[in-house]
mmCIF file of C-alpha atoms in Angstrom:
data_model
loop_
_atom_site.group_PDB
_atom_site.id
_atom_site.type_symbol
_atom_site.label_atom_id
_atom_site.label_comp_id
_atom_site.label_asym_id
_atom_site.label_seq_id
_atom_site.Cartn_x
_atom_site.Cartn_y
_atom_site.Cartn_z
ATOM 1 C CA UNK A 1 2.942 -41.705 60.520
ATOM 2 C CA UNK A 2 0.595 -38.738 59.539
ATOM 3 C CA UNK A 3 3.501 -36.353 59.547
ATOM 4 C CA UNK A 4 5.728 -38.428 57.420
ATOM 5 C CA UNK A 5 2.638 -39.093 55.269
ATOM 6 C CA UNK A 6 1.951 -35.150 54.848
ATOM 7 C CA UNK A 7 5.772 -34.156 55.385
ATOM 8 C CA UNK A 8 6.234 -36.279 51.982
ATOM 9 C CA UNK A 9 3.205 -34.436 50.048
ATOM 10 C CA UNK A 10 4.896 -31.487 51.236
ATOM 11 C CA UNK A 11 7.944 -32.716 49.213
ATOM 12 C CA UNK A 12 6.752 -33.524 46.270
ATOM 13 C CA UNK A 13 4.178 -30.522 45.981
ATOM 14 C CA UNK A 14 7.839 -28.310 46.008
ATOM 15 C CA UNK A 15 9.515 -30.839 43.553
ATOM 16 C CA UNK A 16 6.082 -30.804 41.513
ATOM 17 C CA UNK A 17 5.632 -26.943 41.190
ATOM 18 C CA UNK A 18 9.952 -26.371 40.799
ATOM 19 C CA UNK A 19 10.135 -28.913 37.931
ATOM 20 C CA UNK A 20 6.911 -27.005 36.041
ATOM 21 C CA UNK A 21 8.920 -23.816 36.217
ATOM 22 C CA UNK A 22 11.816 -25.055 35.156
ATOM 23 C CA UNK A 23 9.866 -26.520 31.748
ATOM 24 C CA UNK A 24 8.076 -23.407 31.779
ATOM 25 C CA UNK A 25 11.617 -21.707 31.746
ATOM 26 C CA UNK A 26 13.025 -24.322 28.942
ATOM 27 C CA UNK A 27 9.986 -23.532 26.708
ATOM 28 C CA UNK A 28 10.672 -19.974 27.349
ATOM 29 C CA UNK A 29 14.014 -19.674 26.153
ATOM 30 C CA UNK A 30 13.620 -22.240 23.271
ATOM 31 C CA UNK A 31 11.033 -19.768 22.118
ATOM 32 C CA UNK A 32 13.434 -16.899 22.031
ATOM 33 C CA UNK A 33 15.972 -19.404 19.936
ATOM 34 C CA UNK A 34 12.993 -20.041 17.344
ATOM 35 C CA UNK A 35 12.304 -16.533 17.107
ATOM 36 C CA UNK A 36 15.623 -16.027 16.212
ATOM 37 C CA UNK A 37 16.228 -18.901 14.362
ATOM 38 C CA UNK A 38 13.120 -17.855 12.292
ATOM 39 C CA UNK A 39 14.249 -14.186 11.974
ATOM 40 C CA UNK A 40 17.655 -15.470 10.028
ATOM 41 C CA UNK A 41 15.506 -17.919 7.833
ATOM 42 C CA UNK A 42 13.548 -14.893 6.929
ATOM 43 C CA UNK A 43 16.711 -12.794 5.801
ATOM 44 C CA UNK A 44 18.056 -15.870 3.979
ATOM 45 C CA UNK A 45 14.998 -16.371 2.410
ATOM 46 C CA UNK A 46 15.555 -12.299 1.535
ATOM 47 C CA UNK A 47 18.660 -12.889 0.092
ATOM 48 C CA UNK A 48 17.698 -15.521 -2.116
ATOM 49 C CA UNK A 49 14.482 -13.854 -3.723
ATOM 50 C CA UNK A 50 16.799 -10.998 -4.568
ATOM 51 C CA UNK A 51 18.824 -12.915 -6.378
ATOM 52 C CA UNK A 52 16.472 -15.226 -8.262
ATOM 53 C CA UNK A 53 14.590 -12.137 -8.685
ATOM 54 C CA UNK A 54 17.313 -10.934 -11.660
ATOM 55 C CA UNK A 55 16.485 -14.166 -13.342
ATOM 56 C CA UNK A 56 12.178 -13.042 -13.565
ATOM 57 C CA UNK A 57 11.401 -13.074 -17.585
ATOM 58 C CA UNK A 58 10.892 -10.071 -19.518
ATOM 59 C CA UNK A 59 7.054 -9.907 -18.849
ATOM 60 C CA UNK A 60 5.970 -6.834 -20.925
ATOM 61 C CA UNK A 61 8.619 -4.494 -21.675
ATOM 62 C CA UNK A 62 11.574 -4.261 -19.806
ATOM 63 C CA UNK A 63 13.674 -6.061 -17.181
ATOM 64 C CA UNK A 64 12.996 -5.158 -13.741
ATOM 65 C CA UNK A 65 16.233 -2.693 -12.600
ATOM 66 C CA UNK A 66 18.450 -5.081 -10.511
ATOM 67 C CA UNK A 67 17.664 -5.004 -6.877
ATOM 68 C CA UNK A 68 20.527 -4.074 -4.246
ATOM 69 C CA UNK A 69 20.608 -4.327 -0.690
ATOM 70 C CA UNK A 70 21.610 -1.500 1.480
ATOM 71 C CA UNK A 71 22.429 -2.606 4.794
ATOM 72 C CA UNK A 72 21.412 -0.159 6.884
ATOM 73 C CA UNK A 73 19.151 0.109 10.220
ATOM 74 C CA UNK A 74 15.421 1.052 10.631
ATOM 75 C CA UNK A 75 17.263 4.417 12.182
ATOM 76 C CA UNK A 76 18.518 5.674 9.431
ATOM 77 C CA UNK A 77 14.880 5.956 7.313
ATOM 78 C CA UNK A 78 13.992 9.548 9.381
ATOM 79 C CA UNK A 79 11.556 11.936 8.039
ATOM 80 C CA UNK A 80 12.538 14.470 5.782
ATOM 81 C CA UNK A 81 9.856 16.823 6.824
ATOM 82 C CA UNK A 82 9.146 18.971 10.185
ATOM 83 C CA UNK A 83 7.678 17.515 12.649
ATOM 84 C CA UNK A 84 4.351 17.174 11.842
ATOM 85 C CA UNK A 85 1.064 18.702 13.605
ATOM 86 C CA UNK A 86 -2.947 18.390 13.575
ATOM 87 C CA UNK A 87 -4.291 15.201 12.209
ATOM 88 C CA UNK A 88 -1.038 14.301 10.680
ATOM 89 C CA UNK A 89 0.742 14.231 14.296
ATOM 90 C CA UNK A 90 -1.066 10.843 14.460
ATOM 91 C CA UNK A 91 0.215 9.216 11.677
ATOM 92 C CA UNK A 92 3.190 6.826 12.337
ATOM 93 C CA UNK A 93 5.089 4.307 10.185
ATOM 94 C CA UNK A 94 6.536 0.934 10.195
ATOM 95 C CA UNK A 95 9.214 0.982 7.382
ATOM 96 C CA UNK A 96 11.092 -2.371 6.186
ATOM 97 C CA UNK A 97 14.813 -2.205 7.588
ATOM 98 C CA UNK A 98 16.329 -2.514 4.531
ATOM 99 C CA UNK A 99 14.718 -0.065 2.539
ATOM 100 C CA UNK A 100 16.568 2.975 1.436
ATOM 101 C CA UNK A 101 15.418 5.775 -0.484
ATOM 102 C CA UNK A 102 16.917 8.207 0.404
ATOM 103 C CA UNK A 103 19.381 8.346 -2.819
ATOM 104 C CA UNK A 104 17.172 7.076 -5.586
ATOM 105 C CA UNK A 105 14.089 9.141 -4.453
ATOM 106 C CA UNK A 106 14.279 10.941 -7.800
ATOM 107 C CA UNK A 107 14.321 8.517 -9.615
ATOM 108 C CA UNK A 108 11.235 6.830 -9.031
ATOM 109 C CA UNK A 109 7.687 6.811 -9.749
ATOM 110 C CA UNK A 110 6.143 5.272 -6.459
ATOM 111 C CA UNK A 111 2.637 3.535 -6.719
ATOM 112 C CA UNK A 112 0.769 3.035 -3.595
ATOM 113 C CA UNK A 113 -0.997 0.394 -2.999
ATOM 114 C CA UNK A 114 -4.024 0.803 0.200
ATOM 115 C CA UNK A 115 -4.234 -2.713 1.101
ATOM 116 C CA UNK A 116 -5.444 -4.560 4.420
ATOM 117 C CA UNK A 117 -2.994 -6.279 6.151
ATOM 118 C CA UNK A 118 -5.095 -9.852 5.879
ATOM 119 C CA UNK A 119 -4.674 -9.582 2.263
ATOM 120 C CA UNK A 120 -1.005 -11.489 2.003
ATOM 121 C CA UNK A 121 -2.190 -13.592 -0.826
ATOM 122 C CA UNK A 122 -3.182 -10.243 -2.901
ATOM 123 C CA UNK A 123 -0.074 -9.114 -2.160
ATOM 124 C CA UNK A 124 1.744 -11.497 -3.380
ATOM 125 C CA UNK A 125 0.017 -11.904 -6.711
ATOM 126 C CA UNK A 126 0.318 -8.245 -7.605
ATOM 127 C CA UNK A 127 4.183 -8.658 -6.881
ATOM 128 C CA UNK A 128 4.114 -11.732 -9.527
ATOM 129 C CA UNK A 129 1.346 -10.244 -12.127
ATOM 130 C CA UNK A 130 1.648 -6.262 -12.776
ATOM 131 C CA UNK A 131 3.656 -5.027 -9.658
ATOM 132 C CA UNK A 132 7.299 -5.968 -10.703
ATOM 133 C CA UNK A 133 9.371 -3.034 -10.700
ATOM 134 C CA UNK A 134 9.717 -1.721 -14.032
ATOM 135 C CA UNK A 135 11.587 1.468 -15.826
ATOM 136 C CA UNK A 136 10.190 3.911 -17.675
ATOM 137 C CA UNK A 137 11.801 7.327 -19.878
ATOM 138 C CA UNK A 138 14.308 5.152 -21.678
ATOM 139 C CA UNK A 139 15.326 2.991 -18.290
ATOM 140 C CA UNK A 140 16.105 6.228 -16.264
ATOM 141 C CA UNK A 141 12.827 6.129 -14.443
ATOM 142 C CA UNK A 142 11.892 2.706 -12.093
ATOM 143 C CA UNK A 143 8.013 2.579 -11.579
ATOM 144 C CA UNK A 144 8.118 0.962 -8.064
ATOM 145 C CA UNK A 145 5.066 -0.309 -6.059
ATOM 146 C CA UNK A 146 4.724 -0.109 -1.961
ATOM 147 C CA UNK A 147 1.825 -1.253 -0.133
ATOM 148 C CA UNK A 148 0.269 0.570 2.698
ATOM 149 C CA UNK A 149 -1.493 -1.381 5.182
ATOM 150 C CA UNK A 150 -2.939 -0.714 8.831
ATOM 151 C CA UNK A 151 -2.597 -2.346 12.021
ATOM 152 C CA UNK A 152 -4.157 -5.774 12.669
ATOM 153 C CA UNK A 153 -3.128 -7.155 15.775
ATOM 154 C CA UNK A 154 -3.202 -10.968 14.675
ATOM 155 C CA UNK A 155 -0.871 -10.294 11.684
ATOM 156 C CA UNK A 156 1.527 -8.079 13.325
ATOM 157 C CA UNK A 157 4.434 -11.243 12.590
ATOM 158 C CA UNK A 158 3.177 -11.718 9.482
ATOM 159 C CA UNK A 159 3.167 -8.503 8.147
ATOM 160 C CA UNK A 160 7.117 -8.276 9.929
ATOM 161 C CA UNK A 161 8.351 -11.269 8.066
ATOM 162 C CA UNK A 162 6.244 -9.969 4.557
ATOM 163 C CA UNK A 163 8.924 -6.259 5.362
ATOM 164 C CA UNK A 164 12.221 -8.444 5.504
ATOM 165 C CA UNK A 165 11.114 -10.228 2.159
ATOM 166 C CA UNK A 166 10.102 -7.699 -0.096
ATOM 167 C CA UNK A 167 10.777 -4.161 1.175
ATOM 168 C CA UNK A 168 7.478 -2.934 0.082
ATOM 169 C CA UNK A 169 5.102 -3.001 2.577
ATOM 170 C CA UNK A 170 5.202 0.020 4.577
ATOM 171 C CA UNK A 171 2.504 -0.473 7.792
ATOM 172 C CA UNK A 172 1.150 2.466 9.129
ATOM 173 C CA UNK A 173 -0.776 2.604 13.032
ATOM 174 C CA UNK A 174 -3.777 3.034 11.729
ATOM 175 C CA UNK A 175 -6.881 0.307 11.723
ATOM 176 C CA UNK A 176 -7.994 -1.249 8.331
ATOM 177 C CA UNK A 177 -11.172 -0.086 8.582
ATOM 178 C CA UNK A 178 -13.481 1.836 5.601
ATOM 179 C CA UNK A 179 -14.286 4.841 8.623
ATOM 180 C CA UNK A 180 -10.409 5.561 8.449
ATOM 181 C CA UNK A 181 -9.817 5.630 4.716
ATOM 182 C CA UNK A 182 -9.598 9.655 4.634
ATOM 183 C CA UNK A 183 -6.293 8.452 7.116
ATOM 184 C CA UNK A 184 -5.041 5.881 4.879
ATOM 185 C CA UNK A 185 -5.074 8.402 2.283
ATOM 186 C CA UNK A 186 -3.419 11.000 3.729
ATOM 187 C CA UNK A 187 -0.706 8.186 4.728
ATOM 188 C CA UNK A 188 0.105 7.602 1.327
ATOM 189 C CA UNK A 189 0.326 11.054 0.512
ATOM 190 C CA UNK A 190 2.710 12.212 3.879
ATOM 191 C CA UNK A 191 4.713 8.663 3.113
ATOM 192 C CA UNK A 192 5.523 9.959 -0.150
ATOM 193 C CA UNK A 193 6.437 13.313 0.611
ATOM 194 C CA UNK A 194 8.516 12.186 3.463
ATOM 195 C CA UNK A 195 10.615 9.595 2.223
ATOM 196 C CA UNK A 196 10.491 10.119 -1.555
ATOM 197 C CA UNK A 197 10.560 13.969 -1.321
ATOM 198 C CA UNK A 198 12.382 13.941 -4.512
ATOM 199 C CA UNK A 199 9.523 12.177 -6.626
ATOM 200 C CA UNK A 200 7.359 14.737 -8.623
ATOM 201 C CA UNK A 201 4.222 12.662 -8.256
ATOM 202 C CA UNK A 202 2.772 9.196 -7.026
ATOM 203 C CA UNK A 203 -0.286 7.359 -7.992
ATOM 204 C CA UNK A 204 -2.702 5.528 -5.520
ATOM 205 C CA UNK A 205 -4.233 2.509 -6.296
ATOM 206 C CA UNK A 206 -5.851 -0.596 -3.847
ATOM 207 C CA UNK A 207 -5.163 -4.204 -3.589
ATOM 208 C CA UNK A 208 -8.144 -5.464 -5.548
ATOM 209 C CA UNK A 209 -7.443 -3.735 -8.749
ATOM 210 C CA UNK A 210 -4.982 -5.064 -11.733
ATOM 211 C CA UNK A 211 -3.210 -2.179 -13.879
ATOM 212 C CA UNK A 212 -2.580 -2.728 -17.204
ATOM 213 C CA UNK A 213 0.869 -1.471 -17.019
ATOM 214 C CA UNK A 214 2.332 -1.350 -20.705
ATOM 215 C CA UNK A 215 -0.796 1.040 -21.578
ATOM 216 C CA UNK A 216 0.434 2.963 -18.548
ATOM 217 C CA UNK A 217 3.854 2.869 -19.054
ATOM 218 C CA UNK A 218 3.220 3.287 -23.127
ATOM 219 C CA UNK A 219 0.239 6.010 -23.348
ATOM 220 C CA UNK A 220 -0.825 6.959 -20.148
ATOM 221 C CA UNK A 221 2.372 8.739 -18.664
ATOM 222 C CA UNK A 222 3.510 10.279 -21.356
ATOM 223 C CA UNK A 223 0.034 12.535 -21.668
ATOM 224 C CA UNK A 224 -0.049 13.300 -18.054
ATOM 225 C CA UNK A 225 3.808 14.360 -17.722
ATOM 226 C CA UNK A 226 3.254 18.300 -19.063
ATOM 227 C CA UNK A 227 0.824 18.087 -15.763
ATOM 228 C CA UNK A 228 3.291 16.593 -13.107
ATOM 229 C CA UNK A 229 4.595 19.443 -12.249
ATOM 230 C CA UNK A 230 1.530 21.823 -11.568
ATOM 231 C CA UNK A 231 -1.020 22.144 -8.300
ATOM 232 C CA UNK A 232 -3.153 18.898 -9.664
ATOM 233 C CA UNK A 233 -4.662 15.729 -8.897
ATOM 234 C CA UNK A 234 -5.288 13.700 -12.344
ATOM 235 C CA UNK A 235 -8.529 10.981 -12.241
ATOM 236 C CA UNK A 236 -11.789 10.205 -12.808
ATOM 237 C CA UNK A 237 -14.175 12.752 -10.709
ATOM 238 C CA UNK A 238 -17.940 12.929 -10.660
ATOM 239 C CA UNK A 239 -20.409 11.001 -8.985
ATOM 240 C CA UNK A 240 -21.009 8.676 -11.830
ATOM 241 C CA UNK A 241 -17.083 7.251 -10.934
ATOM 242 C CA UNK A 242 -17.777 6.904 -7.184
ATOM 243 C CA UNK A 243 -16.838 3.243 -5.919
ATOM 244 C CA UNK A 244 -20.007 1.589 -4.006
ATOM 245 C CA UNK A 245 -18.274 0.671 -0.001
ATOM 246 C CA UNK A 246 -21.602 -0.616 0.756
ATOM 247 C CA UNK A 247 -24.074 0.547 3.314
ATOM 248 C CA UNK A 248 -20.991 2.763 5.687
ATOM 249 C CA UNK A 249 -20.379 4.820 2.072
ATOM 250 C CA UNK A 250 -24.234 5.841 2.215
ATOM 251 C CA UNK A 251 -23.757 7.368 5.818
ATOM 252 C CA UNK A 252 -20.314 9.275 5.189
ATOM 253 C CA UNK A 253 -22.073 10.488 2.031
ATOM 254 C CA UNK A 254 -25.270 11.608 4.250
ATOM 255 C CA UNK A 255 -23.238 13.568 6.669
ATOM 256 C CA UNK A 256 -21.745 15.826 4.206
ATOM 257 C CA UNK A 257 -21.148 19.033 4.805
ATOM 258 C CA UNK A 258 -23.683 21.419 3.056
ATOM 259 C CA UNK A 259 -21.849 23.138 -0.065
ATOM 260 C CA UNK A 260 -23.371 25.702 -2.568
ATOM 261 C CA UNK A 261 -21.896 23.597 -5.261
ATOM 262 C CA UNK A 262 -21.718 19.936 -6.506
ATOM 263 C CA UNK A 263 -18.220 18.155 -4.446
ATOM 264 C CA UNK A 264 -16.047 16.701 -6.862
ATOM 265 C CA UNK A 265 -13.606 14.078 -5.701
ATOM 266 C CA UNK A 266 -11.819 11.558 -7.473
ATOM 267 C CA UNK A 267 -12.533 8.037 -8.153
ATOM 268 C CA UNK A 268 -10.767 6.047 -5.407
ATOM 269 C CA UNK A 269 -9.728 3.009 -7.162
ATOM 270 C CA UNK A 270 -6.721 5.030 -9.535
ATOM 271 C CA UNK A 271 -5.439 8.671 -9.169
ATOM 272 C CA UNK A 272 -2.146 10.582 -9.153
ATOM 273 C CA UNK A 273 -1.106 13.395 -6.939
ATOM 274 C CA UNK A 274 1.543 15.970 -8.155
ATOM 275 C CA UNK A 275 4.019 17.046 -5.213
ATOM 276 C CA UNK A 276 2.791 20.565 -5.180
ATOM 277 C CA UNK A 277 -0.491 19.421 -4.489
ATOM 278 C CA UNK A 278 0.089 16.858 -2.043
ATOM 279 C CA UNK A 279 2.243 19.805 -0.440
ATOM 280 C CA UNK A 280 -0.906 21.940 -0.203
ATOM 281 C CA UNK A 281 -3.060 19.408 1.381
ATOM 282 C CA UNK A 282 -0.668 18.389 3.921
ATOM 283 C CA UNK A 283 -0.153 22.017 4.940
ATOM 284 C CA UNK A 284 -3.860 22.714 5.292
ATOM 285 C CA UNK A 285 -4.852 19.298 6.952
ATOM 286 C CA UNK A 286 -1.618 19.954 9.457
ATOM 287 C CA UNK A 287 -3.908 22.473 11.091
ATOM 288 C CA UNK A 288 -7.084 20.241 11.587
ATOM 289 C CA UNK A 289 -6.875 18.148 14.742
ATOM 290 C CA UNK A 290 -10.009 15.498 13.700
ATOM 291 C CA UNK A 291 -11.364 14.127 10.349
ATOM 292 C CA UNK A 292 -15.601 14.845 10.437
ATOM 293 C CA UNK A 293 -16.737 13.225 7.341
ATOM 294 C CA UNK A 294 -13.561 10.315 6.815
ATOM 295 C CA UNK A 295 -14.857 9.155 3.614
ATOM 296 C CA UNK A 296 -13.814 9.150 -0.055
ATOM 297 C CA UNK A 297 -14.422 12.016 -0.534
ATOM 298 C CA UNK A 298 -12.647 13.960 1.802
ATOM 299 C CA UNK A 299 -8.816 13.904 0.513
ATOM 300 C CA UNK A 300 -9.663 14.349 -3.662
ATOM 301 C CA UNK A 301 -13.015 16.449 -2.700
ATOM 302 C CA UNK A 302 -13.102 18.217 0.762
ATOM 303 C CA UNK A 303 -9.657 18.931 1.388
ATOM 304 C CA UNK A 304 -8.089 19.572 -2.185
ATOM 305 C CA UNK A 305 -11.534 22.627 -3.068
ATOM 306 C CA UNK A 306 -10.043 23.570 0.703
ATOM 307 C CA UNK A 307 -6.704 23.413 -0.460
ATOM 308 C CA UNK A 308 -7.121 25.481 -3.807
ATOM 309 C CA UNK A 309 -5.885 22.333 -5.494
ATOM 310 C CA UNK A 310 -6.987 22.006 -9.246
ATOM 311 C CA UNK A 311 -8.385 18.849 -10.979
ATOM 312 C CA UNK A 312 -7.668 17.012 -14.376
ATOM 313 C CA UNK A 313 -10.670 14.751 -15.052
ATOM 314 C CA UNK A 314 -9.837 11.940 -17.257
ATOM 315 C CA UNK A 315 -13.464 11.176 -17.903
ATOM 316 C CA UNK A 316 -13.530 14.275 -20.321
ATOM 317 C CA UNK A 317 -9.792 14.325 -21.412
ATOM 318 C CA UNK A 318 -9.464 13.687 -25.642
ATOM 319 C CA UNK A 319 -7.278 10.846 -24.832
ATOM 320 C CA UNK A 320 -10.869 8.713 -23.557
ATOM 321 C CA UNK A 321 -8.854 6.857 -20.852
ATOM 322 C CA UNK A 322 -11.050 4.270 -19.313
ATOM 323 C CA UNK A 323 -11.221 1.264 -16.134
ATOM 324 C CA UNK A 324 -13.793 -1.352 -15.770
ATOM 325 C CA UNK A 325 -15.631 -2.166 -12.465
ATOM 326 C CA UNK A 326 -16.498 -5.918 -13.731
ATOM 327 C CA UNK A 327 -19.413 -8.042 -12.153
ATOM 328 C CA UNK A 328 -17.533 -11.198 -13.933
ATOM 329 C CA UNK A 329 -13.911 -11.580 -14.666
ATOM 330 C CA UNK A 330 -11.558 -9.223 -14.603
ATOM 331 C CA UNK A 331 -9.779 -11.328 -17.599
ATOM 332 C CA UNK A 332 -12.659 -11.308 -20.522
ATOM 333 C CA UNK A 333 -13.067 -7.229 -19.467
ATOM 334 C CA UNK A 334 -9.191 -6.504 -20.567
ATOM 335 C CA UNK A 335 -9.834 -9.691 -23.351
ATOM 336 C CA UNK A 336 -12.392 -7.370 -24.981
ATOM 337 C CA UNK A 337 -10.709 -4.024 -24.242
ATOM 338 C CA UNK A 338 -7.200 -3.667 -24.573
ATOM 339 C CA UNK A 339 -6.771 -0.390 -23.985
ATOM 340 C CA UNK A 340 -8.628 -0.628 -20.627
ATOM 341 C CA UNK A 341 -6.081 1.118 -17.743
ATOM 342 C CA UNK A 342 -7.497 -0.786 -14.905
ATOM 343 C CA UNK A 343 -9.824 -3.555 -13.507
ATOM 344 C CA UNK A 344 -11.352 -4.609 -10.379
ATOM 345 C CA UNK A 345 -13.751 -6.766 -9.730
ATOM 346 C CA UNK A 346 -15.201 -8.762 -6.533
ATOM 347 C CA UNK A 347 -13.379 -11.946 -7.817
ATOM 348 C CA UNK A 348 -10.228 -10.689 -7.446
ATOM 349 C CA UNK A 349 -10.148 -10.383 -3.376
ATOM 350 C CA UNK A 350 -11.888 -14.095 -3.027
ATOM 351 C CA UNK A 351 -9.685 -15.961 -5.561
ATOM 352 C CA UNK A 352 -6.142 -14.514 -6.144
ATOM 353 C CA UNK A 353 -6.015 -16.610 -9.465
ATOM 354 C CA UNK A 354 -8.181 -14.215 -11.033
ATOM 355 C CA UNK A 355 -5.048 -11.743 -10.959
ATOM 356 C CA UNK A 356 -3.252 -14.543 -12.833
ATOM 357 C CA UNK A 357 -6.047 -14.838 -15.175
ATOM 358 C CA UNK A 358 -6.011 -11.333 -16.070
ATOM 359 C CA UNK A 359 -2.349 -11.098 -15.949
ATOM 360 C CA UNK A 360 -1.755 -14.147 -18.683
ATOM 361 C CA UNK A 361 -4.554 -12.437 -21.290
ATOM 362 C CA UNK A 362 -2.781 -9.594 -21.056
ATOM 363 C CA UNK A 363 0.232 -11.200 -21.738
ATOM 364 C CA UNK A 364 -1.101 -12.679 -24.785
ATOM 365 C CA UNK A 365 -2.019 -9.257 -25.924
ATOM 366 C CA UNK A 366 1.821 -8.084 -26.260
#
């Protein structure tokens, strides 16, 4: 009787442990068919943004340029420079596999966007407020804005399903952290240069700022086009236009290197980088294996005086071009000033219906 007894446990301890791996098998595969399932939901959910997208309401100026499709692979989007070496030998990207550049390059004036790949929902409200692709120089021109972000291991899906959407977020294997913004920087710069070779310059902005784009599109380009094609960076420089990070800017600040003269480097909220520049800081950063003092002001300050790069500062041009760093409301600063280029305020990162706000008053001002 007590080897029947145990002979039987024996028996269903076998059938116990073969029917849990055949569920854990069935789950398994089941979650390969969701993944896949959800992969074609995202491209049909592609395919019908782009074409609602031609139906979006003349906002300030223009239409946005209709939006094709180019089926091609992830492959296909290769570098267009050498392979690259020092600090810049780190520096890999995660393009969207429909995006191709390659044969509109010139014909676009790319805005980059530094943004941390948690911020979907400021994403998204850029796309619907200011960052709509618009054209510029009599519709031969499309200003077109990307989004840089770094890797975040939770959002890695996320930021994969936010690619086969929209085509403008370009992810780049770096963290989002403030000690690697000098990287981030640079990013923008070699992302330009590599896949939009073709593009005389590019402006860099950040996630919690809102551009007023018809005084861009209206006043600012056309002053800062006679510059475009020189050995410049264009912004705001001086230390009365440096961005508080909070207590980590203080210690990159500290640690300075020790110069004979005051280190001028551009406000980090809104500048533009001409292609012969951004060639000359690549080159000399390509022969630098580690970043000492990652802050802001390494890219517009450190390396550009390295560099032999010149400045334009736009807090002394005749055309008085001015941003607001708001305490309040990013929405009663461009309500008073009209002629304000930019905003940011805290609000905007903890309640993406401030960019709406903003958005609508400027609106009413056209």
């Amino acid at each position: 009787m007590p080897k029947r007894y145990y002979g039987r446990r024996r028996f269903l301890k076998i059938l116990l442990i073969s029917v849990i791996l055949s569920l854990i098998f069935v789950v398994f595969f089941l979650r390969r068919q969701d993944i896949f399932l959800f992969s074609q939901f995202l491209y049909g959910l592609r395919f019908s943004y782009l074409n609602n997208s031609k139906e979006v309401s003349n906002h300030i100026i223009l239409q946005p340029a209709p939006t094709t499709v180019p089926q091609i692979p992830l492959s296909s989007l290769k570098p267009l420079q050498k392979t690259q070496k020092g600090v810049l030998s780190s520096i890999k990207f995660i393009n969207p596999v429909f995006l191709n550049l390659e044969s509109e390059s010139s014909n676009i004036i790319p805005i980059i966007v530094l943004s941390n790949a948690s911020n979907i929902e400021a994403r998204d409200a850029i796309r619907r407020t200011w960052g709509y692709d618009q054209l510029y120089q009599n519709n031969k021109i499309q200003i077109r804005v990307f989004f840089l972000v770094g890797i975040e291991d939770f959002m890695m899906k996320r930021i994969h399903a936010e690619q086969l959407l929209f085509d403008d977020v370009i992810q780049v294997h770096i963290p989002d952290m403030y000690s690697f913004i000098a990287y981030r920087e640079l990013s923008a710069m070699l992302w330009v240069r590599s896949y939009l070779p073709r593009a005389s310059f590019y402006i860099k902005t950040e996630d919690n700022v809102i551009i007023n784009m018809k005084f861009i599109i209206n006043k600012f380009l056309p002053t800062i086009e006679r510059t475009t094609n020189k050995n410049i960076v264009i912004g705001w420089f001086g230390s009365e236009h440096s961005i508080p990070r909070g207590r980590y800017q203080k210690f990159i600040n500290i640690v300075l290197p020790p110069s004979d003269f005051n280190l001028q480097y551009a406000m980090s909220l809104l500048y533009i980088v001409t292609s012969r520049a951004s060639d000359r800081m690549l080159d000399e950063i390509s022969h630098v294996n580690r970043i000492e003092h990652p802050g802001d002001p390494f890219v517009t300050g450190i390396l550009r005086d390295v560099a032999h790069v010149q400045i334009k500062n736009l807090a002394t041009s005749p055309e008085n071009y001015s941003y607001k760093l708001s305490n309040e409301t990013c929405g009663k600063a461009l309500e008073t000033n009209s002629k304000l280029l930019f905003c940011t305020s805290p609000l905007l990162i903890k309640s993406v219906d401030e960019y709406f706000k903003a958005w609508h008053i400027l609106l009413s001002q056209n």
